[in-house]
């Protein structure tokens, strides 16, 4: 990371913070907008954090797909966990499984880990940035279709995250394509 | 007159400003700054000189500003003859001593800025004291001089003797001051006014008034070091000599005498007054002189001499006749000059030779001839040789005492005896002083001439000016007569006196000559006197009494503390809870009845939340693991927050949730260093007692809940609040308006407590100075993050070396992330923190500004910011915390308090009251209408204080404990596995 990139205006963060400000006030007016920009600039310049290299961009369709699938997973898993909780006779077959992610980036690793954790029934117990390995605790492996299926699902989350946000180079480095047709094949390897 | 009125205020403000600016000035100019500062008291003296004509004709400036009209307390100033004389002394001697300071201190000596500030501050307080025409205001200045005197005596903070002397002085004088305050309140209550002029004009009478006057005299005696409260003055000689010359000879010790002179016109006729003056003054006069004769330290000799002279002044100004009062005023001026001069000379001898023990000084007059002459002049004035001011004053005093007539005969005779005895002693110790400092003594080897440093002119001039002044004033006694009589003639009794340089061959002169001869004789047989004194110790030593009293107080405090402050938390809690049961619970049981009908409304949600809280509480009590107990306690807190929310108090709920979260974080930080499990269960009997207390408290509180709603008689104040909050506080969030407007004083008190608590936590945790710790990674050489042997004995340092990974995995998410051992880092935590940190801050800022109309406010915003900092600390370690907040928490706390106070004062400028809310409506182009509410700034102050507190907590309970753990190797969760040479992680998996 060069000095130049460190000093670069974090415009993505600025936009985001201004947006947050506007949403908090719940109204759009010139005053609020100007105040939002001013405060975003103030916060990011007086309390700086290291600049982050982000080569990708937001791909709307892939992002929509990521969000949609996540909501679907959320609903499905909620129902499963509820049923499990209401059925005391059933003994869940818990497991800790290891998933080796394909991307090299901390950001995608984190997003994958968080999305997995948010879905009830699975929880990231350890994330290793050096090796790109997630350890997931699964409440009931059988209900989710076995260890390999869970592993494939997690890799699927990663693939969707990458398609939503990553650059072409990063996708290629992870062995994925933008279209997603090869998904099944990759998951099976 | 208007001009001169405001001049006094300007002078006082100039002193304050000079005191505040003194440290800066000293850092710019070094010790030469004293010369600049001397202008300030000098200008006060010049102002008084300029007013001479007006004062003499009785038209001195007066000024009254309303301060607390409800209590009859005003800021009242006036310059009459007495004040005029005092202002001349305070300002003139002050300026001269400051000039002396500029040569006295070595350029390299430390803390000069502080010294200069206190010195000028003292001069200002003294100026205010002697011009006050209101007893309460006088008391304020009185105590200010005490505080400054304390700080100046304790100038050498590293010397134990200096600190002890300062403590002694402040204890004695504030004790006296408090006694005096009682007297002030009594007398003010009796006469219905605190104006000194009015009280003296129509003094209240009766037993209460007599008590009040006695109490006032006690205060005066403590301040003016009259026996038996004199012992702090000799001890105060631990102060630098300029302080002794100014505070303990010319100015502060005169405050008590000043009070005597102020009140004498009204009260000198009281028998109690006369008795006290005789006892206090007479004993001081004789005892002081007697003690001075046996001192070897020249400063101590002078100090006891001062005690003696103060006694004489008390007698003269308190005796009550016009003639003695005139003599007293003359002596007041003469004493200030000769005593300050003598102190300065002694300081000079001390500086030149390195000692002020007269047993080591011999033939100094040959080395310092001019100094010796100046000392002789001052000494001549002190012992009353013609033609010096001291002689004029003493002749007048003797004359008036011989004629008497103003007071009962017994008093006159007793005063005369004391006066004669004191004067003889004064001659003897005066001669002893000069002889001790300068004369050639056969038995003492001379100090090598080369080692005697010639004094610079700046050091000599002030002493010389004061000594020669004693001569100059005496040459014009008629002038003194004319200038000083106006005040002396306010005394009710006796013939007016006169000041003359040569009275002719009167009985008084004969007696004077006799006293001189006796004094010289006493000096001549000094060896025999000293031996006699050595074998005849006084039976009662006031200093001893003081020491024994303090020791007794210490022991009593220790006993009391060990009785109640046992250090057992269960004991404290038990006492507090039992008191709740006994006092309010008892009142409830005796004085109220249960309601007839109890309706269980609140619905299912409340029932569910209540059940959750109850279960969590029971589990908390039963848990054996500390962490479990803490988390369960947290659940009860969150449950309470939910109840707040259910009852429509989102603001409270928000604060409760935040506080609960922070409490959890702090608890976890502390628990790291505590055993995982609670210690063993107490004995069975204890458990029953605790259970009993718990049940009793539960029953009491439940009873309150049922009884209290019945107690309402008036419509609740909350009904009007929503409208009032908008109308007066300018905000629709009632809770916030209550906090920052309705009860802003309480909030102010609370944030002050927060500041104190934060400072307390930090000072308990930081074993070393807390200003130089929090290191940031960039303070270290790049690539060589703290490694052993680089000045930071940090055994964990090797673990923080960056990992050997490559590509975007080495991305730096947090600034201090690399300082953590790789095993300790959490990528998810780091990335999330990086993404959320700024958003949390923006959210906090929004809460801060929207809080006036919606849930939020400075408190909640501060907590969110604190949580953001906590997240960064938890994700990135202590170096990350230093990166996130490179500010010192003290700065945040201080500026927060400053902002809150400042915003409270703004409304005053707008003509409102302290902490009143002022609302501005501005129209700004582009932005539109902007509401500017002063209480928002108050809220920002609260915000800063809360953030400062959080930072202090994180730094002390987090980072500092980390550091201590690393230093001692006690970091339980890291030391074990991490110290082993870890194999590459990839291999282990």
Short mmCIF file of C-alpha atoms in Angstrom, two decimals, chain A residues 3-176:
data_model
loop_
_atom_site.label_atom_id
_atom_site.label_comp_id
_atom_site.label_asym_id
_atom_site.label_seq_id
_atom_site.Cartn_x
_atom_site.Cartn_y
_atom_site.Cartn_z
CA UNK A 3 1.39 6.54 0.74
CA UNK A 4 -0.71 7.96 -2.03
CA UNK A 5 -3.46 5.41 -1.66
CA UNK A 6 -3.47 5.98 2.09
CA UNK A 7 -4.28 9.64 1.63
CA UNK A 8 -6.95 9.02 -0.98
CA UNK A 9 -10.39 10.28 -0.08
CA UNK A 10 -12.43 7.33 1.18
CA UNK A 11 -15.35 8.34 -1.00
CA UNK A 12 -17.23 5.07 -0.61
CA UNK A 13 -17.22 5.50 3.12
CA UNK A 14 -18.26 9.13 2.71
CA UNK A 15 -21.25 8.20 0.60
CA UNK A 16 -22.22 5.47 2.99
CA UNK A 17 -21.96 7.67 6.07
CA UNK A 18 -23.95 10.45 4.42
CA UNK A 19 -26.59 7.92 3.50
CA UNK A 20 -26.68 6.66 7.08
CA UNK A 21 -27.07 10.24 8.30
CA UNK A 22 -29.95 10.89 5.94
CA UNK A 23 -31.68 7.67 6.89
CA UNK A 24 -31.28 8.46 10.58
CA UNK A 25 -32.95 11.83 10.19
CA UNK A 26 -35.51 10.28 7.89
CA UNK A 27 -35.77 13.32 5.65
CA UNK A 28 -33.94 14.68 2.67
CA UNK A 29 -33.21 18.37 2.71
CA UNK A 30 -30.30 20.50 1.66
CA UNK A 31 -29.38 21.17 5.27
CA UNK A 32 -29.43 17.54 6.29
CA UNK A 33 -27.45 16.55 3.21
CA UNK A 34 -24.78 19.19 3.77
CA UNK A 35 -24.58 18.37 7.46
CA UNK A 36 -24.30 14.68 6.60
CA UNK A 37 -21.44 15.27 4.16
CA UNK A 38 -19.72 17.53 6.65
CA UNK A 39 -20.02 15.03 9.48
CA UNK A 40 -18.95 12.13 7.31
CA UNK A 41 -15.91 14.07 6.20
CA UNK A 42 -15.16 15.14 9.77
CA UNK A 43 -15.39 11.64 11.17
CA UNK A 44 -13.31 10.01 8.43
CA UNK A 45 -10.59 12.64 8.42
CA UNK A 46 -10.20 13.26 12.14
CA UNK A 47 -10.51 9.61 13.12
CA UNK A 48 -8.98 7.83 10.16
CA UNK A 49 -8.73 4.11 9.72
CA UNK A 50 -6.30 2.41 7.37
CA UNK A 51 -7.41 2.59 3.78
CA UNK A 52 -8.65 -0.72 2.47
CA UNK A 53 -7.88 -1.95 -0.99
CA UNK A 54 -11.12 -2.90 -2.59
CA UNK A 55 -10.76 -3.83 -6.22
CA UNK A 56 -14.24 -5.06 -6.86
CA UNK A 57 -17.50 -3.25 -7.20
CA UNK A 58 -21.12 -3.86 -6.48
CA UNK A 59 -22.84 -6.00 -9.07
CA UNK A 60 -26.54 -5.33 -8.65
CA UNK A 61 -27.98 -8.59 -9.95
CA UNK A 62 -25.53 -10.75 -8.10
CA UNK A 63 -26.12 -8.69 -4.97
CA UNK A 64 -29.86 -9.12 -5.29
CA UNK A 65 -29.31 -12.82 -5.68
CA UNK A 66 -27.09 -12.89 -2.60
CA UNK A 67 -29.66 -11.07 -0.51
CA UNK A 68 -32.59 -13.07 -1.82
CA UNK A 69 -30.92 -16.37 -1.24
CA UNK A 70 -29.85 -15.26 2.22
CA UNK A 71 -33.43 -14.40 3.18
CA UNK A 72 -34.59 -17.74 1.84
CA UNK A 73 -31.91 -19.55 3.86
CA UNK A 74 -32.85 -17.54 6.91
CA UNK A 75 -36.51 -18.51 6.70
CA UNK A 76 -35.78 -22.13 5.94
CA UNK A 77 -33.25 -22.50 8.73
CA UNK A 78 -35.51 -20.72 11.22
CA UNK A 79 -38.25 -23.20 10.53
CA UNK A 80 -35.85 -26.11 10.89
CA UNK A 81 -34.45 -24.90 14.20
CA UNK A 82 -37.94 -24.15 15.51
CA UNK A 83 -39.08 -27.66 14.65
CA UNK A 84 -36.00 -29.07 16.31
CA UNK A 85 -36.64 -27.04 19.43
CA UNK A 86 -40.30 -28.14 19.57
CA UNK A 87 -39.43 -31.80 19.15
CA UNK A 88 -37.60 -32.91 22.28
CA UNK A 89 -37.50 -36.54 21.24
CA UNK A 90 -35.15 -35.83 18.36
CA UNK A 91 -31.45 -35.72 19.17
CA UNK A 92 -29.70 -33.32 16.84
CA UNK A 93 -26.51 -34.58 15.27
CA UNK A 94 -24.17 -31.71 15.94
CA UNK A 95 -20.82 -31.34 14.22
CA UNK A 96 -17.93 -28.97 13.74
CA UNK A 97 -16.89 -28.88 10.13
CA UNK A 98 -14.01 -27.26 8.38
CA UNK A 99 -14.53 -25.34 5.15
CA UNK A 100 -11.61 -24.22 3.08
CA UNK A 101 -12.65 -21.05 1.30
CA UNK A 102 -11.40 -20.26 -2.14
CA UNK A 103 -10.93 -16.53 -2.02
CA UNK A 104 -7.82 -14.88 -0.66
CA UNK A 105 -9.51 -11.88 0.82
CA UNK A 106 -10.27 -11.15 4.48
CA UNK A 107 -13.34 -9.21 3.45
CA UNK A 108 -15.05 -12.06 1.64
CA UNK A 109 -14.03 -14.45 4.36
CA UNK A 110 -15.65 -12.22 6.92
CA UNK A 111 -18.82 -11.73 4.93
CA UNK A 112 -19.14 -15.46 4.34
CA UNK A 113 -18.56 -16.16 8.00
CA UNK A 114 -21.11 -13.61 9.09
CA UNK A 115 -23.78 -14.72 6.67
CA UNK A 116 -23.28 -18.31 7.83
CA UNK A 117 -23.50 -17.28 11.43
CA UNK A 118 -26.65 -15.21 10.91
CA UNK A 119 -28.45 -18.22 9.59
CA UNK A 120 -29.79 -20.14 12.59
CA UNK A 121 -28.30 -23.54 13.19
CA UNK A 122 -24.81 -22.77 12.00
CA UNK A 123 -22.21 -20.75 13.80
CA UNK A 124 -18.65 -19.85 12.92
CA UNK A 125 -16.46 -20.84 15.83
CA UNK A 126 -13.16 -19.94 14.26
CA UNK A 127 -12.01 -18.11 11.19
CA UNK A 128 -8.39 -18.38 10.20
CA UNK A 129 -7.19 -15.59 8.00
CA UNK A 130 -3.83 -17.19 7.27
CA UNK A 131 -5.29 -20.29 5.71
CA UNK A 132 -8.74 -19.08 4.75
CA UNK A 133 -10.41 -21.79 6.76
CA UNK A 134 -13.75 -21.49 8.55
CA UNK A 135 -14.76 -23.81 11.36
CA UNK A 136 -18.52 -24.03 11.61
CA UNK A 137 -20.58 -25.53 14.34
CA UNK A 138 -23.68 -27.11 12.87
CA UNK A 139 -26.64 -27.73 15.16
CA UNK A 140 -28.05 -30.60 13.16
CA UNK A 141 -26.07 -31.90 10.22
CA UNK A 142 -28.63 -34.48 9.17
CA UNK A 143 -31.39 -31.92 8.82
CA UNK A 144 -29.18 -29.95 6.47
CA UNK A 145 -28.34 -32.91 4.31
CA UNK A 146 -25.00 -34.11 5.60
CA UNK A 147 -21.53 -32.68 6.07
CA UNK A 148 -20.66 -32.37 2.39
CA UNK A 149 -23.89 -30.58 1.63
CA UNK A 150 -23.22 -28.02 4.40
CA UNK A 151 -19.70 -27.52 3.12
CA UNK A 152 -21.00 -27.00 -0.41
CA UNK A 153 -23.65 -24.57 0.86
CA UNK A 154 -21.02 -22.52 2.64
CA UNK A 155 -18.89 -22.42 -0.47
CA UNK A 156 -22.03 -21.37 -2.29
CA UNK A 157 -22.42 -18.42 0.04
CA UNK A 158 -18.83 -17.48 -0.65
CA UNK A 159 -19.41 -17.76 -4.39
CA UNK A 160 -22.43 -15.47 -4.21
CA UNK A 161 -20.51 -12.98 -2.09
CA UNK A 162 -17.69 -12.99 -4.60
CA UNK A 163 -20.01 -12.56 -7.56
CA UNK A 164 -21.73 -9.69 -5.81
CA UNK A 165 -18.63 -7.81 -4.86
CA UNK A 166 -15.41 -9.19 -6.26
CA UNK A 167 -13.50 -8.10 -9.34
CA UNK A 168 -13.00 -10.38 -12.30
CA UNK A 169 -9.43 -11.11 -11.27
CA UNK A 170 -10.48 -12.13 -7.81
CA UNK A 171 -13.20 -14.31 -9.21
CA UNK A 172 -10.79 -15.99 -11.53
CA UNK A 173 -8.26 -16.46 -8.77
CA UNK A 174 -10.93 -18.24 -6.77
CA UNK A 175 -11.75 -20.40 -9.75
CA UNK A 176 -15.18 -18.93 -10.35
#
